[in-house]
Short mmCIF file of C-alpha atoms in Angstrom, two decimals:
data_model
loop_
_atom_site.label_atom_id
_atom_site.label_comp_id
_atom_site.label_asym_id
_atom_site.label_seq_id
_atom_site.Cartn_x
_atom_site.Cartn_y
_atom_site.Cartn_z
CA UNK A 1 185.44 35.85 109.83
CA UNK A 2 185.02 33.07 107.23
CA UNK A 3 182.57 33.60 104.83
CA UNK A 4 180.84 30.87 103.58
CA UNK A 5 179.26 30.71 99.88
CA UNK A 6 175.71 28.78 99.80
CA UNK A 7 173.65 28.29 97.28
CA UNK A 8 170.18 29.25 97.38
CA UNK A 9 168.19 31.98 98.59
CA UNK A 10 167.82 33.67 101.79
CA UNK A 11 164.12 34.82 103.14
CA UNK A 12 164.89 38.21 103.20
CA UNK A 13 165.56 38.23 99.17
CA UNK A 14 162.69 35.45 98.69
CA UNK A 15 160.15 38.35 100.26
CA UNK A 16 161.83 41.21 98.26
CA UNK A 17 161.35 39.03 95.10
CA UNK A 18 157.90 38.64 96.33
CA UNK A 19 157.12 42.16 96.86
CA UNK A 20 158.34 42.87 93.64
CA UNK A 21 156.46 40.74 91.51
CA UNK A 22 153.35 41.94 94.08
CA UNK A 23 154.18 45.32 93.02
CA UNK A 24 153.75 44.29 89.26
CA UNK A 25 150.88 43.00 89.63
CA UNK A 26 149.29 45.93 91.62
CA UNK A 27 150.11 47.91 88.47
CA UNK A 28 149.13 45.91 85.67
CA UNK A 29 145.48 44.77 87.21
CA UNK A 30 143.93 48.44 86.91
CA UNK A 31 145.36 48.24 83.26
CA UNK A 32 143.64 45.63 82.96
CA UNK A 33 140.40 46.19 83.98
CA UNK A 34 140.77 49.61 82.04
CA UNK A 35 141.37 48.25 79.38
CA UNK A 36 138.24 46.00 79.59
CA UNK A 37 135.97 49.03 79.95
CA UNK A 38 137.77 50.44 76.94
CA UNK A 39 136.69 47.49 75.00
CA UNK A 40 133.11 47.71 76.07
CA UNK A 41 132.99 51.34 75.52
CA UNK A 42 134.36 50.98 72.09
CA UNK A 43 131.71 48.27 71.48
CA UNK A 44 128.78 50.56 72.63
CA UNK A 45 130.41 52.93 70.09
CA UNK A 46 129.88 50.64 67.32
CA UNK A 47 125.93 49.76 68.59
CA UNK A 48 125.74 53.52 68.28
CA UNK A 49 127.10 54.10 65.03
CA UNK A 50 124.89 51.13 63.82
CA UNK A 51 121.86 52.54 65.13
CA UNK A 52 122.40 55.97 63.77
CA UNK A 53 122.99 54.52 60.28
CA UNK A 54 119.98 52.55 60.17
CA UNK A 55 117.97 55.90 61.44
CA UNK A 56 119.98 57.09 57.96
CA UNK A 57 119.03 54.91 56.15
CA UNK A 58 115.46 54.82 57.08
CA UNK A 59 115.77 58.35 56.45
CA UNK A 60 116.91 57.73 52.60
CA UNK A 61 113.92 55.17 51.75
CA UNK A 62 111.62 57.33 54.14
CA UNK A 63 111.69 61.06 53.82
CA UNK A 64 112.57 61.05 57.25
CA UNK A 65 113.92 60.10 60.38
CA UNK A 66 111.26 57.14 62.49
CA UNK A 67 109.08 58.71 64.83
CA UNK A 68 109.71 58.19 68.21
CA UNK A 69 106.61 56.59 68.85
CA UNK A 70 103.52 55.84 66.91
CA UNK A 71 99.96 56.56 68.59
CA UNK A 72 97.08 56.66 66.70
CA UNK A 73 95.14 59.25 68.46
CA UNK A 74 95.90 62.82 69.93
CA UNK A 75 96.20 63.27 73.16
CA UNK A 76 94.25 63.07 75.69
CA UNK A 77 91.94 60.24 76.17
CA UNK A 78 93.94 57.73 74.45
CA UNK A 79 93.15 53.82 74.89
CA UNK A 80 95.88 52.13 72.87
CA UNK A 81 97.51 49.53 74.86
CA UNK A 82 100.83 49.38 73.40
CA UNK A 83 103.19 51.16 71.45
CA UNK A 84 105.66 50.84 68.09
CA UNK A 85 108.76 52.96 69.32
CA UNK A 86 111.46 54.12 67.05
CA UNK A 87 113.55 50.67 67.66
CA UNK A 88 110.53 48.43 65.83
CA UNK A 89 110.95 50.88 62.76
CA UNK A 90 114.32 51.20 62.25
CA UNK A 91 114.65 46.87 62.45
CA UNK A 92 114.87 46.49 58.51
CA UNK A 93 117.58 48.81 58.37
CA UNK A 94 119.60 47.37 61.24
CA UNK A 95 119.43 44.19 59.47
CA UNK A 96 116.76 42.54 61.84
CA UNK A 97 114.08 42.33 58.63
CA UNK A 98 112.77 39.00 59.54
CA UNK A 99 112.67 40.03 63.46
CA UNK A 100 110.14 43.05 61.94
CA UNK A 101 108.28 40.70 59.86
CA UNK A 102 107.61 38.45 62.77
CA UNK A 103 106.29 41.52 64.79
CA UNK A 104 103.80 42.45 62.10
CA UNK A 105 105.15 46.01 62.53
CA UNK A 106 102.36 48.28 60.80
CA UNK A 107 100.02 45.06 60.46
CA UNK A 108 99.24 44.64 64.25
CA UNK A 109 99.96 46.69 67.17
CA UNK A 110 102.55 45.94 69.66
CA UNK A 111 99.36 44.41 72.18
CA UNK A 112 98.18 42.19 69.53
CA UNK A 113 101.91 41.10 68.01
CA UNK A 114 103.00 40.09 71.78
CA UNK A 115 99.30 38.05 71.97
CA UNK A 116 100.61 35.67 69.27
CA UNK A 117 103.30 32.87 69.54
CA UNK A 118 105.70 34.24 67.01
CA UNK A 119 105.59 38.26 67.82
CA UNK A 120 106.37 37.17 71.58
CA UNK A 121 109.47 35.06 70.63
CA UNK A 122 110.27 38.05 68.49
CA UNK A 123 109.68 40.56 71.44
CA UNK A 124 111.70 38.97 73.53
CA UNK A 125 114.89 38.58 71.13
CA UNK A 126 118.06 39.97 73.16
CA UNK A 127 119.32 42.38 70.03
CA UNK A 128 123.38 43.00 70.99
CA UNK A 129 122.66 46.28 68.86
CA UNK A 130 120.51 47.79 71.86
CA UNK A 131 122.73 46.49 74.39
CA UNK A 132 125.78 47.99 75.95
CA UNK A 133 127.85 45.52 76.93
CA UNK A 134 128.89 47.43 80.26
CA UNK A 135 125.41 47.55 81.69
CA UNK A 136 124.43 44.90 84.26
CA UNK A 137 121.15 44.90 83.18
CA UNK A 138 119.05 41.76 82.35
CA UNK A 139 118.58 40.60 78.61
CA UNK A 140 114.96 41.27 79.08
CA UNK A 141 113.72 44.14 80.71
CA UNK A 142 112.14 43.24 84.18
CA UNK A 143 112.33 46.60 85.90
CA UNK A 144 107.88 46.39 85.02
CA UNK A 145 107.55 43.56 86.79
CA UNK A 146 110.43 43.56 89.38
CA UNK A 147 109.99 47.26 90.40
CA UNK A 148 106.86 48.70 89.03
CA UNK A 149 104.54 47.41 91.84
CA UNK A 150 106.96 48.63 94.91
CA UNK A 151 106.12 52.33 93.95
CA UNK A 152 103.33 54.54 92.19
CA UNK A 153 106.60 56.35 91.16
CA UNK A 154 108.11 53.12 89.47
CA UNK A 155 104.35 52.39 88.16
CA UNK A 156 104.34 55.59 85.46
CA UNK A 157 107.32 54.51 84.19
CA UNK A 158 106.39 50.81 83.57
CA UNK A 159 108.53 49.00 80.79
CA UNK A 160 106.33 45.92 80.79
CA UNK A 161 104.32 45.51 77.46
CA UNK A 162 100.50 44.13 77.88
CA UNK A 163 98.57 42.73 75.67
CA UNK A 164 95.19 42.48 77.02
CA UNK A 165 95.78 45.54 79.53
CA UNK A 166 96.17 43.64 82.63
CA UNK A 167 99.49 41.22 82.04
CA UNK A 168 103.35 42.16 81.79
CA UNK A 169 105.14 41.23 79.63
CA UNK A 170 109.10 41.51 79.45
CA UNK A 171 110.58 42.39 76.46
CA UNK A 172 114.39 42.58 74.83
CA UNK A 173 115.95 45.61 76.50
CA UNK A 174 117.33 48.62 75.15
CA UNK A 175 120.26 50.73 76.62
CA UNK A 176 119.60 53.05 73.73
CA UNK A 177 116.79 55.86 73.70
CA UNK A 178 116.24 58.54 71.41
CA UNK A 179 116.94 62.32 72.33
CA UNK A 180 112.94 63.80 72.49
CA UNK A 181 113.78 66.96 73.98
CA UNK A 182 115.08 69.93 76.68
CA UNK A 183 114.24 70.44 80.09
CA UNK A 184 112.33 67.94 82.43
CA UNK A 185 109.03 67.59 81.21
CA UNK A 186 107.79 64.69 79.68
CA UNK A 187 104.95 66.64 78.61
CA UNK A 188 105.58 67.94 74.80
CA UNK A 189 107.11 64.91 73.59
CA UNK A 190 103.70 63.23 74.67
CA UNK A 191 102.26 64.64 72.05
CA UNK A 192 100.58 67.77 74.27
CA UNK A 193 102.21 70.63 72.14
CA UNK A 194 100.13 73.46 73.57
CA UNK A 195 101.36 73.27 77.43
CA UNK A 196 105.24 74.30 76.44
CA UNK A 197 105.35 74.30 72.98
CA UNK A 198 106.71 71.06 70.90
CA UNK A 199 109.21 69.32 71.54
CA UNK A 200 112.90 70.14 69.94
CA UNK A 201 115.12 66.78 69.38
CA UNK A 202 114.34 64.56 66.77
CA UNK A 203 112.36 61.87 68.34
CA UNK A 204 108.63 62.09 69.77
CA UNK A 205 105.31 61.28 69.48
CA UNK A 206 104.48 60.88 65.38
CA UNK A 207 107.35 62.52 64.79
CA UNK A 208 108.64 63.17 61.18
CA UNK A 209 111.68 65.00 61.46
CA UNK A 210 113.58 65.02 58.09
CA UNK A 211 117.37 66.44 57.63
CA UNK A 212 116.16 69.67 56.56
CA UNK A 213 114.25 69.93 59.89
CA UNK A 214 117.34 69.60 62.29
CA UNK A 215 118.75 73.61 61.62
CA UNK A 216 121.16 73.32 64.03
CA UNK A 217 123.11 71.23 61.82
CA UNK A 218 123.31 67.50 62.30
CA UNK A 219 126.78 67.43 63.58
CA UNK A 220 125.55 69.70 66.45
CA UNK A 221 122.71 67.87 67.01
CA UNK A 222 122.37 64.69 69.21
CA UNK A 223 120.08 61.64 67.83
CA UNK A 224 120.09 59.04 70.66
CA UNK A 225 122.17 58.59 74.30
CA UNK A 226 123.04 55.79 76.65
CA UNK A 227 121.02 54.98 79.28
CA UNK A 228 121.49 51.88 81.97
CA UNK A 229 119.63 49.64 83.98
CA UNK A 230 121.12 50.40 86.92
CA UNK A 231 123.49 53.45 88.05
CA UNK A 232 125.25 52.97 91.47
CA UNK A 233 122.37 52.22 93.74
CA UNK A 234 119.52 53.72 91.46
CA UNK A 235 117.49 51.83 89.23
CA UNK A 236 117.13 53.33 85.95
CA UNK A 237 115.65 50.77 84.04
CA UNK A 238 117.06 51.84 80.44
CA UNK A 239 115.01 50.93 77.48
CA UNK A 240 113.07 48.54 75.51
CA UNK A 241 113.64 47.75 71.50
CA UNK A 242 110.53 47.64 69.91
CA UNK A 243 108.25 49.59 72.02
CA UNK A 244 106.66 50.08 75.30
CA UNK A 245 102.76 50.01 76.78
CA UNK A 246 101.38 53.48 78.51
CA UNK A 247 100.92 52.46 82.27
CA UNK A 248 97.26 53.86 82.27
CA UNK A 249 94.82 53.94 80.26
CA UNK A 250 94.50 57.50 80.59
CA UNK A 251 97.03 58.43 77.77
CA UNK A 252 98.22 62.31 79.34
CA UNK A 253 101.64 63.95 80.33
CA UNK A 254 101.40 61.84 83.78
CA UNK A 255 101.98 58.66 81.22
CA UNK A 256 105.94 58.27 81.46
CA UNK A 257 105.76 54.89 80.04
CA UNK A 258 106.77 56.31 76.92
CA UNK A 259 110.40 57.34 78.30
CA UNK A 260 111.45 53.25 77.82
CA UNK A 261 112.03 54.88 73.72
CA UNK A 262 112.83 58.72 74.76
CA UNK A 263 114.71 60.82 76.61
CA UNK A 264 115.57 64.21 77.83
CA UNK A 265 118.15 65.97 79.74
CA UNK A 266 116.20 66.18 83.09
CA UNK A 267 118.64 67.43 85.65
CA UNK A 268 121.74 65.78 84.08
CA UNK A 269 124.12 63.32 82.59
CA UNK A 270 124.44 60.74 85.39
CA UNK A 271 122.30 62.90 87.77
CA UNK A 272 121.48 60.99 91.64
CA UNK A 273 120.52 64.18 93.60
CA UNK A 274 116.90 65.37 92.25
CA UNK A 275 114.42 63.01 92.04
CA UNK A 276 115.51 59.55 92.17
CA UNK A 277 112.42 57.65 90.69
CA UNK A 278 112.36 59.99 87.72
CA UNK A 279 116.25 59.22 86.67
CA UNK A 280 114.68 56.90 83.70
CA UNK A 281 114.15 60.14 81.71
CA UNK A 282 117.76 61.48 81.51
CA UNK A 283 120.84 59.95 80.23
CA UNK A 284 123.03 57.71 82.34
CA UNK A 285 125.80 54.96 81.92
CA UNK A 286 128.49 52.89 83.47
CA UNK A 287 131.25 54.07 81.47
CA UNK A 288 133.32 56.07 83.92
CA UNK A 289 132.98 60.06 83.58
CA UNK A 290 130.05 60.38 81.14
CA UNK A 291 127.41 58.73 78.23
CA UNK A 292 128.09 58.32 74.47
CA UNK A 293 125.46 60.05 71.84
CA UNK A 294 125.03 59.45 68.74
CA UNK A 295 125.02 62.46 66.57
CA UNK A 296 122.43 62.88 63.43
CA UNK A 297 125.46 62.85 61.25
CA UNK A 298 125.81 59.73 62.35
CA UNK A 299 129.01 60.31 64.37
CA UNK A 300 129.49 59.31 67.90
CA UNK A 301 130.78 60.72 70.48
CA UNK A 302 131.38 60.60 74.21
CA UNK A 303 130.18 63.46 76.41
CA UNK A 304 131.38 64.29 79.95
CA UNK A 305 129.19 64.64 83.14
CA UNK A 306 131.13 67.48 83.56
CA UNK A 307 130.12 69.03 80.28
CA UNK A 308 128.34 72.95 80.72
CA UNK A 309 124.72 72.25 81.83
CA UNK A 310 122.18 74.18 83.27
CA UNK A 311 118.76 72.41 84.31
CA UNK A 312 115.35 74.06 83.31
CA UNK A 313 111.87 73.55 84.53
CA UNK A 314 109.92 74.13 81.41
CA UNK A 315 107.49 77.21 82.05
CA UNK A 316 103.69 77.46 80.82
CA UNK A 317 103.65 80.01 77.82
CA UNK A 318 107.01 79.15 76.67
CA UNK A 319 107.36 78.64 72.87
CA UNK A 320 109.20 75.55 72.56
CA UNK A 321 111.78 74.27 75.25
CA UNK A 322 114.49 76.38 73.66
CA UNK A 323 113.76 79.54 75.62
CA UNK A 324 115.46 77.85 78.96
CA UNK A 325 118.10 76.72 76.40
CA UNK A 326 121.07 78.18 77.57
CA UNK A 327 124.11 75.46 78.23
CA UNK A 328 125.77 73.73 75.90
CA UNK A 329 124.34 70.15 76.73
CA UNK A 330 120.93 71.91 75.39
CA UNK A 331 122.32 73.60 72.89
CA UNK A 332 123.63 69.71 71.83
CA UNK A 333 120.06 67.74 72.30
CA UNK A 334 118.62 70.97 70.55
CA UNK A 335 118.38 70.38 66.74
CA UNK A 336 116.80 74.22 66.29
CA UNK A 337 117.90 76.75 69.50
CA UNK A 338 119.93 78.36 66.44
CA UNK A 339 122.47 79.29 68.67
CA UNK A 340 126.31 78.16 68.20
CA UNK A 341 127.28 75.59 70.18
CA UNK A 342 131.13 75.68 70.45
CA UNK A 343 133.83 73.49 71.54
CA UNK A 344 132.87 70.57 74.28
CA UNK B 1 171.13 43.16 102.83
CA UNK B 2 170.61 47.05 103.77
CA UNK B 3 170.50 47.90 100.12
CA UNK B 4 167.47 45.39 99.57
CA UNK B 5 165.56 46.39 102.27
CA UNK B 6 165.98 50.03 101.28
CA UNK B 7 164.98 48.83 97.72
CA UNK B 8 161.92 46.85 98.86
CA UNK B 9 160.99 50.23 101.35
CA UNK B 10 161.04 52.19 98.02
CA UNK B 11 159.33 50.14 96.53
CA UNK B 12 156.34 49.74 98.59
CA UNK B 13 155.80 53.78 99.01
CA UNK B 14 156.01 54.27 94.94
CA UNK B 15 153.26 51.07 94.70
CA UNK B 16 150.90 53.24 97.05
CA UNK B 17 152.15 56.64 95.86
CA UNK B 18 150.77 55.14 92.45
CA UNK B 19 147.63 53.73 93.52
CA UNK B 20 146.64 57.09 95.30
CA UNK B 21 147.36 58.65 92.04
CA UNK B 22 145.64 56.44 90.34
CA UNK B 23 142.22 56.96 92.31
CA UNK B 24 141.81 60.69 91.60
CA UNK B 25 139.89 61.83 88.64
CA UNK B 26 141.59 64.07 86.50
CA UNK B 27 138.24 65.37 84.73
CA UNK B 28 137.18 67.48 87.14
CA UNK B 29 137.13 71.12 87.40
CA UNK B 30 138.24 72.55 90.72
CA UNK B 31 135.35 72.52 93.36
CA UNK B 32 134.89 73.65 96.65
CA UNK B 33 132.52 72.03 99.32
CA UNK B 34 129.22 73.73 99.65
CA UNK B 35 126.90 73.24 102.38
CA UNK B 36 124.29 75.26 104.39
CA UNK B 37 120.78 75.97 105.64
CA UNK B 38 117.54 77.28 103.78
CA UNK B 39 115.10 78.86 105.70
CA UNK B 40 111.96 80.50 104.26
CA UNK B 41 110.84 83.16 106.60
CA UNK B 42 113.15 82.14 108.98
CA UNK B 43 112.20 78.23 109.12
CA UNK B 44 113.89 75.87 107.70
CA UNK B 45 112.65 74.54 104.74
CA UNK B 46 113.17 70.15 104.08
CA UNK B 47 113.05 68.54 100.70
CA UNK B 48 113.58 71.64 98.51
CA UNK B 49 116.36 71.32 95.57
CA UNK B 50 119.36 74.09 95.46
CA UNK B 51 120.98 74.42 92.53
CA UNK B 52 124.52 76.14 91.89
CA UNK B 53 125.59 76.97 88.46
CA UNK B 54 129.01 78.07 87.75
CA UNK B 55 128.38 82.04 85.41
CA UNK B 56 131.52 80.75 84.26
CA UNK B 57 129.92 77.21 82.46
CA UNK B 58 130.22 73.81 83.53
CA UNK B 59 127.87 71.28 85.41
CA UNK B 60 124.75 72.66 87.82
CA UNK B 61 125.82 71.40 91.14
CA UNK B 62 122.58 70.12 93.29
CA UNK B 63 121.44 68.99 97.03
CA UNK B 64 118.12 68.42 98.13
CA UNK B 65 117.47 69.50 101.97
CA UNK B 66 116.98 67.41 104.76
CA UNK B 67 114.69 67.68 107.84
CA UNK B 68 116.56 70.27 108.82
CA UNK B 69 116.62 72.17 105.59
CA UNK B 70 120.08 71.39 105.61
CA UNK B 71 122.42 70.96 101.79
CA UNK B 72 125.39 69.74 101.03
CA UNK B 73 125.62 70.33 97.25
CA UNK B 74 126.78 67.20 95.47
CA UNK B 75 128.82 67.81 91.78
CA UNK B 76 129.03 64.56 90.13
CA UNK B 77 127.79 60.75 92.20
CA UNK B 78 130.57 60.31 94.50
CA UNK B 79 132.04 64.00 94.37
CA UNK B 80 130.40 66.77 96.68
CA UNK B 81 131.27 70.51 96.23
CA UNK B 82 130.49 73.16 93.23
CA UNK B 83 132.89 74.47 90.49
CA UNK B 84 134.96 77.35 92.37
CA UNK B 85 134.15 81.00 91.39
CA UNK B 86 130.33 83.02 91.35
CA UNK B 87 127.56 80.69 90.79
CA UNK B 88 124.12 81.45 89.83
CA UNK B 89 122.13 80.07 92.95
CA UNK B 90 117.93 79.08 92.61
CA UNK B 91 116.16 77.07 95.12
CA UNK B 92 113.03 75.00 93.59
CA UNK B 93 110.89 72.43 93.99
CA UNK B 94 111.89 68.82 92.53
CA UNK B 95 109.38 66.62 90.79
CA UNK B 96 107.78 64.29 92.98
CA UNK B 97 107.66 66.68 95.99
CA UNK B 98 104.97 67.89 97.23
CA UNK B 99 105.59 71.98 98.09
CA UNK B 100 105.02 72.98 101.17
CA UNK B 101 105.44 76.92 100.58
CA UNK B 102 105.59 78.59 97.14
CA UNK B 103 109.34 79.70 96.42
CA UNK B 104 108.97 83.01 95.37
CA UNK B 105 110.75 84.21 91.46
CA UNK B 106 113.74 85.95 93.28
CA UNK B 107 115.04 82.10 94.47
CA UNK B 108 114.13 80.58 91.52
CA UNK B 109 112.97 81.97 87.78
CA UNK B 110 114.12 85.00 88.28
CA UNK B 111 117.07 84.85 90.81
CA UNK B 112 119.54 87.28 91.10
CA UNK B 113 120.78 85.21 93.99
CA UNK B 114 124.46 84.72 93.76
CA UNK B 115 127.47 82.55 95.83
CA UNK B 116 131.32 83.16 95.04
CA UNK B 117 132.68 79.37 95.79
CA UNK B 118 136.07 79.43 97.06
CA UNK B 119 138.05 75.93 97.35
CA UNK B 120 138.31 74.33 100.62
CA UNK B 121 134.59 74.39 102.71
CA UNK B 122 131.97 77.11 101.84
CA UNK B 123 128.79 77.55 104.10
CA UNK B 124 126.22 79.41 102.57
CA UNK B 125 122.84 79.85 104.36
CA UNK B 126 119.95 80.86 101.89
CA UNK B 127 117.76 83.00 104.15
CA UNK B 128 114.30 83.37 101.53
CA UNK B 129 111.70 85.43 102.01
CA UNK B 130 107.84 85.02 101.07
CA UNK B 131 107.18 88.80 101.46
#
């Protein structure tokens, strides 16, 4: 048999060159897109750790850390028709001075500073400090106005801001919220301290927690969480910056409006089974496995979905929240359960 | 010519060996599937929330009933089962529901109701009584 030498390529090699390179590629585009979420992860690490320093720093020319929201009267019976959250106060110290100064922070309230020209521009400043760049979330929170009116459910939790009581108003968004409490009641950070006793993280209503306040330890102690717009198919509706109007005028524990600054545990990190339209109280986010904290040492750090956690429904009688503190998630959002809280 | 296509054979069953691999989380303690009914009194009881937690720590796996008052507890979104070994087991009411039947203490504050989770499929019928 005479062989004969061509040059060239037959198809057979041509298609195992192609597989090949397919091969390659098949490998390297998860790697990629990894290593894209790690990017955006390490960037909502570094709106974190900016956060939590302002809070210091507001601590240092304050006394104390901002209170999560600022209401004028106790509870109930309360007609204020929008709210300063923790976000407005820290500003200066996030360097945002002149976005403060255009708010009137302390001058007006949030209902009048949205009524004028410049405190609405100001509102509705996208701040790249309150946003994680891995949520899919609009600039400017809509979920009010998009979502609010399909459901009395949606309705409590309203992130619209009003200024005359009747109108919505979107403002910047904010995938950042403050840890209030334990358990999954809304009720003691409101500012109703008698039902279950107050509340035991570091932001709530009027709250002036200083360092010495958070016995726990603030390296034990969680100061704000993630949360996103959307997780999988549930709307969440994270957070707004500078504050947040009470969906009724009846200002009482049914008034979830407040949760757009706060949050709590509820049933868990990234939680879909209980309760669907109350998700916007807990933590959730798109990076895969878990949510990043911020810690009141100012540390950050990511926490697992799989992390020990036990659920409570807050009893009437109880104390504070800590008596159903027994996981070490609670033990974490706890800044005085006084019990150790381990390795996690 | 044999050679290549055994090398281009290989080489397809390592891409998808690695591509499995690559799907499954590594986070995740071992679970076993959970599912069941929950009857109170002997009917079945919709829209009520079970809870498993693991005496050993880790996450509270949850389900909520159907019309049936049938669970299948869930772990994390996307994974269903509980962590394997005895888990502390209370049946409540979730916000937002509106309670047909009070759940008495035993199920729920005060349960001593408890479920050894083995891997593989578990079915676990909560029977409840009002007394």
């Amino acid at each position: 048999m005479r062989y004969r030498w061509r040059s060239g390529f037959t198809l057979v090699e041509l298609l195992v060159v192609i597989a090949i390179i397919g091969i390659l590629i098949a490998l390297l585009l998860p790697a990629v897109q990894a290593a894209r979420e790690a990017a955006r992860r390490s960037q909502c690490t570094n709106n974190l750790k900016q956060l939590a320093l302002g809070v210091h720093n507001y601590a240092d020319a304050n006394g104390c850390f901002p209170s999560g929201f600022i209401s004028n009267l106790p509870p109930p019976g309360n007609t204020e028709l929008s709210l300063w959250t923790w976000g407005a106060l820290v500003l200066p110290y996030v360097e945002q001075k002149a976005l403060q100064d255009a708010l009137q922070v302390g001058k007006l309230t949030l209902a009048q500073a949205v009524a004028t020209p410049t405190g609405l521009a100001a509102a509705q400043t996208p701040l790249a400090t309150f946003a994680c760049p891995s949520d899919v979330g609009p600039p400017l929170n809509d979920f009010g106005a998009k979502y609010a009116s399909t459901s009395s459910q949606f309705s409590t939790y309203e992130k619209r801001v009003t200024s005359d009581g009747t109108n919505r108003i979107e403002i910047a968004k904010s995938n950042y919220v403050g840890v209030a409490s334990i358990g999954d009641s809304t009720t003691p950070l409101m500012g109703d301290f008698a039902t279950y006793g107050p509340p035991v993280g570091v932001f709530f209503w009027n709250s002036a927690i200083s360092f010495r306040d958070i016995t726990d330890g603030t390296s034990n102690t969680a100061m704000l969480g993630e949360r996103c717009y959307r997780f999988k198919n549930i709307l969440i509706g994270a957070g707004n910056v500078v504050g947040c109007s009470p969906a009724a005028t009846n200002y009482s524990s049914r008034n979830r409006a407040i949760l757009s600054a706060l949050g709590i545990p509820y049933w868990g990190i990234n939680q879909t089974v209980i309760a669907w339209e109350h998700q916007n109280r807990g933590f959730h986010s798109l990076h895969p496995g878990g949510v990043q904290f911020a810690l009141c040492d100012g540390s950050v750090r990511f926490i697992s979905e799989t992390i020990d956690f036990r659920g409570n429904s807050l009893a009437v009688g109880w104390s504070s929240a800590n008596v159903g503190c027994d996981s070490t998630f609670e033990r974490f959002l706890s800044r005085n359960d006084g019990q150790p809280l381990g390795n996690f | 010519m044999i050679l290549l296509r055994k090398v281009a054979f290989w080489s397809w069953v390592a891409t998808l060996g690695l591509t499995t691999a690559g799907c499954g989380r590594s986070d995740l303690p071992e679970l076993g599937r959970v599912q069941g009914t929950v009857t109170l009194d002997g009917k079945p009881l919709p829209g009520v929330a079970v809870g498993f937690y693991p005496t050993s720590g880790g996450r509270q796996a949850l389900a909520i009933t159907d019309k049936d008052g049938k669970y299948e507890l869930k772990f994390v979104e996307g994974v269903s089962g509980a962590k394997t070994g005895l888990n502390e087991v209370t049946v409540f009411w979730p916000d937002g529901s509106t309670p047909t039947a009070p759940i008495p203490d035993k199920y729920n504050k005060n349960s001593d109701l408890k479920f050894e989770v083995k891997p593989g499929k578990n079915t676990f019928d909560i029977k409840m009584e009002s007394k």
